[in-house]
Amino acid sequence: MSNEKQVDAGRRGLLVATCAAGGVVGVSTGAALISTFQPSERAKAAGAPVEVDISDVAPGTMKVVEWRGKPVWILRRTPEMLASLKKNDEKVADPNSDKFFQIETPAYAKNETRSRKEHEEVLVVVGICSHLGCSPSSRFATGAQPNLPDDWNGGFLCPCHGSTFDLAARVFKNKPAPANMDVPPYMFLADNRILIGKDEKGEA
């Protein structure tokens, strides 16, 4: 009788130990699964907003950053560059950005400068041509040049099929590109710091 009690007690001890060990494994496995289902840092970075310091972008120059694997141009326009936009209003296909390529144009960019009113000199645009996805080259110098009209006011030229865009990235009429280059959602965190991919309405 006492032997049976000792065996039962031994079995109960073994069972408790086994359950305890199983519980630890279960918790560990659960933690591993939770970790597995969380997005990797690379995945989060692929679509996360990008904060950019533009204090080094002098008037008349442009900075290129990457957002979602695409080049985003940040151009700080001079007063002369801004003034040139009005000269192009009759020449561009969609002066007020009523249409869009891949990203719906934010309301604050549906204007002649395609920028925020409080920082109208700063253009933020995805540097991809709306024709076949090539990346245009900057052609900021004005006047006659190869592959450009004699009355060129500065802008961008797509080397693939010749589409031209002004300094607000608006496509000129009768070009292969069907739409202006996209303006991504963005907001100013400070006068020289912007966040690309997110604005007051949330992330893109």
PDB file of C-alpha atoms in Angstrom, residues 24-197:
ATOM      1  CA  VAL A  24       7.788  26.986 -20.671  1.00  0.00           C
ATOM      2  CA  VAL A  25       8.138  25.583 -24.182  1.00  0.00           C
ATOM      3  CA  GLY A  26       4.659  26.831 -25.029  1.00  0.00           C
ATOM      4  CA  VAL A  27       5.439  30.348 -23.864  1.00  0.00           C
ATOM      5  CA  SER A  28       8.718  30.294 -25.721  1.00  0.00           C
ATOM      6  CA  THR A  29       7.030  29.012 -28.871  1.00  0.00           C
ATOM      7  CA  GLY A  30       4.315  31.612 -28.537  1.00  0.00           C
ATOM      8  CA  ALA A  31       6.890  34.366 -28.231  1.00  0.00           C
ATOM      9  CA  ALA A  32       8.701  33.017 -31.277  1.00  0.00           C
ATOM     10  CA  LEU A  33       5.485  32.996 -33.295  1.00  0.00           C
ATOM     11  CA  ILE A  34       4.609  36.548 -32.262  1.00  0.00           C
ATOM     12  CA  SER A  35       8.070  37.669 -33.282  1.00  0.00           C
ATOM     13  CA  THR A  36       7.724  35.823 -36.602  1.00  0.00           C
ATOM     14  CA  PHE A  37       4.454  37.524 -37.471  1.00  0.00           C
ATOM     15  CA  GLN A  38       5.712  41.012 -36.717  1.00  0.00           C
ATOM     16  CA  PRO A  39       7.015  42.882 -39.826  1.00  0.00           C
ATOM     17  CA  SER A  40      10.770  42.978 -40.196  1.00  0.00           C
ATOM     18  CA  GLU A  41      12.651  46.252 -39.923  1.00  0.00           C
ATOM     19  CA  ARG A  42      13.256  46.096 -43.673  1.00  0.00           C
ATOM     20  CA  ALA A  43       9.550  45.621 -44.366  1.00  0.00           C
ATOM     21  CA  LYS A  44       8.633  48.525 -42.113  1.00  0.00           C
ATOM     22  CA  ALA A  45      11.262  50.715 -43.738  1.00  0.00           C
ATOM     23  CA  ALA A  46       9.926  49.921 -47.216  1.00  0.00           C
ATOM     24  CA  GLY A  47       6.719  51.822 -46.605  1.00  0.00           C
ATOM     25  CA  ALA A  48       7.527  53.986 -43.617  1.00  0.00           C
ATOM     26  CA  PRO A  49       7.563  57.784 -43.847  1.00  0.00           C
ATOM     27  CA  VAL A  50      10.999  59.293 -44.384  1.00  0.00           C
ATOM     28  CA  GLU A  51      12.212  62.306 -42.419  1.00  0.00           C
ATOM     29  CA  VAL A  52      14.530  64.587 -44.388  1.00  0.00           C
ATOM     30  CA  ASP A  53      16.737  67.520 -43.380  1.00  0.00           C
ATOM     31  CA  ILE A  54      16.653  70.063 -46.212  1.00  0.00           C
ATOM     32  CA  SER A  55      18.862  72.712 -44.591  1.00  0.00           C
ATOM     33  CA  ASP A  56      21.565  71.789 -47.104  1.00  0.00           C
ATOM     34  CA  VAL A  57      19.342  72.418 -50.140  1.00  0.00           C
ATOM     35  CA  ALA A  58      20.301  75.867 -51.400  1.00  0.00           C
ATOM     36  CA  PRO A  59      17.949  77.892 -53.646  1.00  0.00           C
ATOM     37  CA  GLY A  60      18.157  76.547 -57.180  1.00  0.00           C
ATOM     38  CA  THR A  61      19.369  73.100 -56.109  1.00  0.00           C
ATOM     39  CA  MET A  62      17.738  69.736 -55.598  1.00  0.00           C
ATOM     40  CA  LYS A  63      18.164  66.830 -53.191  1.00  0.00           C
ATOM     41  CA  VAL A  64      17.181  63.237 -53.980  1.00  0.00           C
ATOM     42  CA  VAL A  65      16.012  60.826 -51.280  1.00  0.00           C
ATOM     43  CA  GLU A  66      14.384  57.399 -51.396  1.00  0.00           C
ATOM     44  CA  TRP A  67      10.855  56.590 -50.299  1.00  0.00           C
ATOM     45  CA  ARG A  68       9.262  53.190 -50.941  1.00  0.00           C
ATOM     46  CA  GLY A  69      12.079  52.394 -53.340  1.00  0.00           C
ATOM     47  CA  LYS A  70      11.370  55.469 -55.464  1.00  0.00           C
ATOM     48  CA  PRO A  71      13.436  58.640 -55.935  1.00  0.00           C
ATOM     49  CA  VAL A  72      11.852  61.705 -54.370  1.00  0.00           C
ATOM     50  CA  TRP A  73      13.129  65.079 -55.496  1.00  0.00           C
ATOM     51  CA  ILE A  74      13.212  68.034 -53.148  1.00  0.00           C
ATOM     52  CA  LEU A  75      13.816  71.216 -55.142  1.00  0.00           C
ATOM     53  CA  ARG A  76      14.201  74.581 -53.457  1.00  0.00           C
ATOM     54  CA  ARG A  77      13.137  77.028 -56.159  1.00  0.00           C
ATOM     55  CA  THR A  78      14.395  80.573 -56.525  1.00  0.00           C
ATOM     56  CA  PRO A  79      11.961  83.481 -56.966  1.00  0.00           C
ATOM     57  CA  GLU A  80      12.824  83.425 -60.694  1.00  0.00           C
ATOM     58  CA  MET A  81      12.000  79.727 -60.893  1.00  0.00           C
ATOM     59  CA  LEU A  82       8.635  80.300 -59.230  1.00  0.00           C
ATOM     60  CA  ALA A  83       7.891  83.199 -61.561  1.00  0.00           C
ATOM     61  CA  SER A  84       8.533  80.982 -64.578  1.00  0.00           C
ATOM     62  CA  LEU A  85       5.626  78.707 -63.686  1.00  0.00           C
ATOM     63  CA  LYS A  86       2.998  81.233 -64.711  1.00  0.00           C
ATOM     64  CA  LYS A  87       4.636  81.439 -68.145  1.00  0.00           C
ATOM     65  CA  ASN A  88       4.008  77.711 -68.545  1.00  0.00           C
ATOM     66  CA  ASP A  89       0.360  77.586 -67.473  1.00  0.00           C
ATOM     67  CA  GLU A  90      -0.879  77.614 -71.082  1.00  0.00           C
ATOM     68  CA  LYS A  91       1.766  75.127 -72.215  1.00  0.00           C
ATOM     69  CA  VAL A  92       1.290  72.334 -69.695  1.00  0.00           C
ATOM     70  CA  ALA A  93      -1.382  69.666 -70.054  1.00  0.00           C
ATOM     71  CA  ASP A  94      -2.745  69.775 -66.499  1.00  0.00           C
ATOM     72  CA  PRO A  95      -1.842  73.095 -64.832  1.00  0.00           C
ATOM     73  CA  ASN A  96      -3.764  72.430 -61.596  1.00  0.00           C
ATOM     74  CA  SER A  97      -3.036  68.694 -61.245  1.00  0.00           C
ATOM     75  CA  ASP A  98      -6.636  67.559 -61.694  1.00  0.00           C
ATOM     76  CA  LYS A  99      -5.353  64.111 -62.752  1.00  0.00           C
ATOM     77  CA  PHE A 100      -2.652  61.988 -61.167  1.00  0.00           C
ATOM     78  CA  PHE A 101      -0.282  59.159 -62.121  1.00  0.00           C
ATOM     79  CA  GLN A 102      -0.039  56.663 -59.234  1.00  0.00           C
ATOM     80  CA  ILE A 103      -0.578  58.769 -56.115  1.00  0.00           C
ATOM     81  CA  GLU A 104      -3.586  61.027 -55.703  1.00  0.00           C
ATOM     82  CA  THR A 105      -2.396  64.625 -55.545  1.00  0.00           C
ATOM     83  CA  PRO A 106      -2.801  66.108 -52.053  1.00  0.00           C
ATOM     84  CA  ALA A 107      -5.162  69.084 -51.916  1.00  0.00           C
ATOM     85  CA  TYR A 108      -2.322  71.392 -50.839  1.00  0.00           C
ATOM     86  CA  ALA A 109      -0.452  70.587 -54.081  1.00  0.00           C
ATOM     87  CA  LYS A 110      -3.327  71.246 -56.485  1.00  0.00           C
ATOM     88  CA  ASN A 111      -2.047  74.657 -57.466  1.00  0.00           C
ATOM     89  CA  GLU A 112       0.388  76.317 -59.831  1.00  0.00           C
ATOM     90  CA  THR A 113       3.446  75.671 -57.668  1.00  0.00           C
ATOM     91  CA  ARG A 114       2.298  72.159 -56.626  1.00  0.00           C
ATOM     92  CA  SER A 115       3.526  72.855 -53.115  1.00  0.00           C
ATOM     93  CA  ARG A 116       2.359  73.949 -49.690  1.00  0.00           C
ATOM     94  CA  LYS A 117       1.465  77.611 -49.520  1.00  0.00           C
ATOM     95  CA  GLU A 118       3.634  78.290 -46.458  1.00  0.00           C
ATOM     96  CA  HIS A 119       6.679  76.823 -48.248  1.00  0.00           C
ATOM     97  CA  GLU A 120       5.803  77.346 -51.887  1.00  0.00           C
ATOM     98  CA  GLU A 121       9.450  77.432 -52.943  1.00  0.00           C
ATOM     99  CA  VAL A 122       9.915  73.768 -51.955  1.00  0.00           C
ATOM    100  CA  LEU A 123       8.801  71.188 -54.503  1.00  0.00           C
ATOM    101  CA  VAL A 124       8.495  67.587 -53.294  1.00  0.00           C
ATOM    102  CA  VAL A 125       7.822  65.153 -56.119  1.00  0.00           C
ATOM    103  CA  VAL A 126       8.361  61.498 -57.030  1.00  0.00           C
ATOM    104  CA  GLY A 127      10.976  61.693 -59.775  1.00  0.00           C
ATOM    105  CA  ILE A 128       9.389  59.173 -62.131  1.00  0.00           C
ATOM    106  CA  CYS A 129       7.957  59.948 -65.564  1.00  0.00           C
ATOM    107  CA  SER A 130       4.299  58.988 -65.907  1.00  0.00           C
ATOM    108  CA  HIS A 131       4.917  57.473 -69.342  1.00  0.00           C
ATOM    109  CA  LEU A 132       7.002  54.337 -68.806  1.00  0.00           C
ATOM    110  CA  GLY A 133       8.618  54.951 -65.435  1.00  0.00           C
ATOM    111  CA  CYS A 134      11.957  56.452 -66.459  1.00  0.00           C
ATOM    112  CA  SER A 135      13.579  59.059 -64.221  1.00  0.00           C
ATOM    113  CA  PRO A 136      13.845  62.469 -65.924  1.00  0.00           C
ATOM    114  CA  SER A 137      16.972  64.616 -65.760  1.00  0.00           C
ATOM    115  CA  SER A 138      17.071  68.155 -64.420  1.00  0.00           C
ATOM    116  CA  ARG A 139      17.410  70.916 -66.996  1.00  0.00           C
ATOM    117  CA  PHE A 140      17.327  74.054 -64.867  1.00  0.00           C
ATOM    118  CA  ALA A 141      19.156  76.328 -67.318  1.00  0.00           C
ATOM    119  CA  THR A 142      16.817  78.445 -69.430  1.00  0.00           C
ATOM    120  CA  GLY A 143      16.886  79.096 -73.173  1.00  0.00           C
ATOM    121  CA  ALA A 144      17.526  76.989 -76.252  1.00  0.00           C
ATOM    122  CA  GLN A 145      19.263  73.646 -75.675  1.00  0.00           C
ATOM    123  CA  PRO A 146      19.375  70.262 -77.427  1.00  0.00           C
ATOM    124  CA  ASN A 147      16.017  68.429 -77.254  1.00  0.00           C
ATOM    125  CA  LEU A 148      14.323  71.439 -75.640  1.00  0.00           C
ATOM    126  CA  PRO A 149      12.293  74.359 -77.056  1.00  0.00           C
ATOM    127  CA  ASP A 150      13.927  77.756 -77.603  1.00  0.00           C
ATOM    128  CA  ASP A 151      11.678  79.356 -74.966  1.00  0.00           C
ATOM    129  CA  TRP A 152      12.598  76.797 -72.291  1.00  0.00           C
ATOM    130  CA  ASN A 153      12.018  78.161 -68.767  1.00  0.00           C
ATOM    131  CA  GLY A 154      13.764  75.365 -66.908  1.00  0.00           C
ATOM    132  CA  GLY A 155      12.448  72.005 -65.766  1.00  0.00           C
ATOM    133  CA  PHE A 156      12.996  68.325 -66.450  1.00  0.00           C
ATOM    134  CA  LEU A 157      13.548  66.186 -69.531  1.00  0.00           C
ATOM    135  CA  CYS A 158      12.819  62.467 -69.687  1.00  0.00           C
ATOM    136  CA  PRO A 159      15.654  60.836 -71.662  1.00  0.00           C
ATOM    137  CA  CYS A 160      13.562  57.819 -72.662  1.00  0.00           C
ATOM    138  CA  HIS A 161      10.908  59.366 -74.906  1.00  0.00           C
ATOM    139  CA  GLY A 162      11.342  63.119 -74.630  1.00  0.00           C
ATOM    140  CA  SER A 163       8.571  64.133 -72.244  1.00  0.00           C
ATOM    141  CA  THR A 164       9.266  67.503 -70.649  1.00  0.00           C
ATOM    142  CA  PHE A 165       8.113  68.871 -67.302  1.00  0.00           C
ATOM    143  CA  ASP A 166       8.333  72.364 -65.846  1.00  0.00           C
ATOM    144  CA  LEU A 167       9.743  73.343 -62.444  1.00  0.00           C
ATOM    145  CA  ALA A 168       6.520  72.180 -60.785  1.00  0.00           C
ATOM    146  CA  ALA A 169       6.898  68.754 -62.476  1.00  0.00           C
ATOM    147  CA  ARG A 170       3.880  69.475 -64.706  1.00  0.00           C
ATOM    148  CA  VAL A 171       4.039  67.735 -68.080  1.00  0.00           C
ATOM    149  CA  PHE A 172       3.937  69.837 -71.225  1.00  0.00           C
ATOM    150  CA  LYS A 173       1.224  69.274 -73.834  1.00  0.00           C
ATOM    151  CA  ASN A 174       1.618  66.793 -76.700  1.00  0.00           C
ATOM    152  CA  LYS A 175       4.163  64.629 -74.893  1.00  0.00           C
ATOM    153  CA  PRO A 176       4.110  60.840 -74.310  1.00  0.00           C
ATOM    154  CA  ALA A 177       3.689  61.238 -70.543  1.00  0.00           C
ATOM    155  CA  PRO A 178      -0.047  61.338 -69.744  1.00  0.00           C
ATOM    156  CA  ALA A 179       0.174  63.013 -66.341  1.00  0.00           C
ATOM    157  CA  ASN A 180       2.252  65.231 -64.106  1.00  0.00           C
ATOM    158  CA  MET A 181       4.798  63.594 -61.836  1.00  0.00           C
ATOM    159  CA  ASP A 182       3.306  62.551 -58.506  1.00  0.00           C
ATOM    160  CA  VAL A 183       3.453  64.667 -55.366  1.00  0.00           C
ATOM    161  CA  PRO A 184       3.579  62.315 -52.360  1.00  0.00           C
ATOM    162  CA  PRO A 185       1.926  63.163 -49.048  1.00  0.00           C
ATOM    163  CA  TYR A 186       4.359  65.244 -47.013  1.00  0.00           C
ATOM    164  CA  MET A 187       4.444  67.725 -44.178  1.00  0.00           C
ATOM    165  CA  PHE A 188       6.880  70.164 -42.608  1.00  0.00           C
ATOM    166  CA  LEU A 189       8.078  69.278 -39.133  1.00  0.00           C
ATOM    167  CA  ALA A 190      10.146  72.481 -39.059  1.00  0.00           C
ATOM    168  CA  ASP A 191      11.257  75.025 -41.650  1.00  0.00           C
ATOM    169  CA  ASN A 192      14.076  72.753 -42.799  1.00  0.00           C
ATOM    170  CA  ARG A 193      12.730  69.332 -41.923  1.00  0.00           C
ATOM    171  CA  ILE A 194      10.039  67.462 -43.810  1.00  0.00           C
ATOM    172  CA  LEU A 195       8.322  64.107 -43.494  1.00  0.00           C
ATOM    173  CA  ILE A 196       7.640  62.291 -46.772  1.00  0.00           C
ATOM    174  CA  GLY A 197       4.869  59.707 -46.906  1.00  0.00           C
TER     175      GLY A 197
END
